[in-house]
Each structure stands twice: as C-alpha cells, then as structure tokens.
C-alpha atoms as one frame of an Amber mdcrd trajectory, in Angstrom:
protein
   3.097   3.271 -23.004   3.384   7.032 -22.538  -0.144   7.281 -21.197   0.621
   4.872 -18.420   3.844   6.300 -17.407   2.983   9.945 -17.374   0.321   9.891
 -14.765   2.772   8.099 -12.222   4.661  11.307 -11.855   2.720  12.387  -8.841
   4.102   9.572  -6.851   7.722   9.957  -8.075  10.869  11.980  -7.396  13.606
  12.035  -9.870  11.951   9.351 -11.844  11.651   6.794  -8.645   8.533   6.197
  -6.595   8.674   8.495  -3.609   8.155   6.563  -0.331  10.068   9.309   1.661
   6.997  10.266   3.885   6.468   6.443   4.812  10.332   6.388   5.511   9.993
   9.381   7.994   7.418   7.543   9.934   9.684   4.281   9.887  12.702   6.259
  10.909  10.594   7.849  13.947  10.038   4.228  15.268   6.999   3.149  13.688
   6.757  -0.498  12.357   4.923  -1.635   9.072   3.560  -4.864  10.083   2.827
  -5.860   6.561   6.495  -5.923   6.038   7.948  -7.130   9.232   9.917 -10.324
   8.236   9.163  -9.980   4.404  11.144  -8.730   1.556   8.396  -7.876  -0.801
   5.706  -5.286  -0.872   1.929  -6.235  -1.418   0.309  -3.861  -3.915  -2.856
  -2.143  -2.732  -3.749  -0.681  -6.216  -4.879  -1.039  -8.848  -8.324  -2.896
  -8.326 -10.430  -3.678 -11.215 -11.879  -0.180 -10.969  -8.742   1.585 -12.129
 -10.294   5.096 -12.047  -6.990   6.827 -11.419  -4.585   6.252 -14.360  -1.713
   7.032 -11.916  -2.747   3.467 -10.569  -1.820   1.705 -13.829   0.829  -0.453
 -12.452   0.684  -2.383  -9.216   2.044  -0.542  -6.141   1.520  -0.001  -2.390
  -0.100   3.097  -1.458  -1.979   1.971   1.612  -0.276   1.453   5.115  -0.980
   0.557   8.700   1.659   1.504  10.815   2.117   0.783  14.498   4.424   1.486
  17.423   6.878  -1.203  18.513   5.359  -1.199  21.805   1.794  -1.911  20.391
   3.152  -4.761  18.239   4.979  -6.201  21.198   1.816  -5.853  23.332  -0.857
  -7.107  20.346   1.149  -9.249  17.865  -1.028  -8.707  15.053  -1.771  -9.847
  11.438  -2.135  -7.128   8.823  -3.161  -8.014   5.359  -4.431  -6.488   2.193
  -7.888  -7.868   1.502  -8.085  -9.273  -1.950 -10.094 -12.494  -1.447 -13.474
 -11.047  -1.871 -14.455 -10.468  -5.467 -16.628  -7.430  -4.343 -13.663  -5.715
  -3.164 -12.342  -5.643  -6.631 -15.026  -3.169  -7.686 -15.732  -1.052  -4.447
 -12.774   1.392  -4.812  -9.648   1.743  -6.755  -7.597   0.662  -3.614  -7.950
  -2.497  -1.789  -8.566  -2.347   1.968  -5.852  -2.968   4.499  -6.809  -4.503
   7.776  -5.081  -5.312  11.125  -6.289  -7.918  13.505  -5.310  -8.356  17.054
C-alpha cells in the first residue's frame, strides 16, 4: 500500500490531488468540454501499461480545453478513447479526442 501512495506525491499538494493549474485555466474562461454538464471526471490513466507508479490509481491527467466562443460555434464531443483494446498498451495514458 505504501508503494502505491508514495509516488502520487508528485500530483499532490497538502495531501490532495493538485488541479490548481487546470483551475487557473478554467477561471480564465476556458471550458472543459468533457466535464460540461457532468458531475464526474473520466480517468485517463492508468492503462494496462502502468509504467509510471504514480498512475497506480485511476485519475484524470489529460485535458482538452476550449474557449466558450469555440464551444458555441462548434459544439463538440470530447471523449477518452478506451474502446480499442490496442489503446490499452500503446501508452500509460488514454488518448483524449475532440470532434466537431
């Protein structure tokens, strides 16, 4: 258990996951289309590769952010690509895509 918890320190501040960088961008007016209208996050790590011990627990580390104007002009669908089994072993992160 200690081995899993210790590497996550690089993502933490005061014992909690640190999303302050993302929050700064959201506060500046960017939109996270994956979260728009949803209460839950979608994990982008780990995949079956799990090379980085910091990714031992499911968490979201990969984002696509857009301006509100872009989202109004090009309503889009953002998703984490997990359907293709090949994606389980290409990287330790799942790809995120935006479609217009």
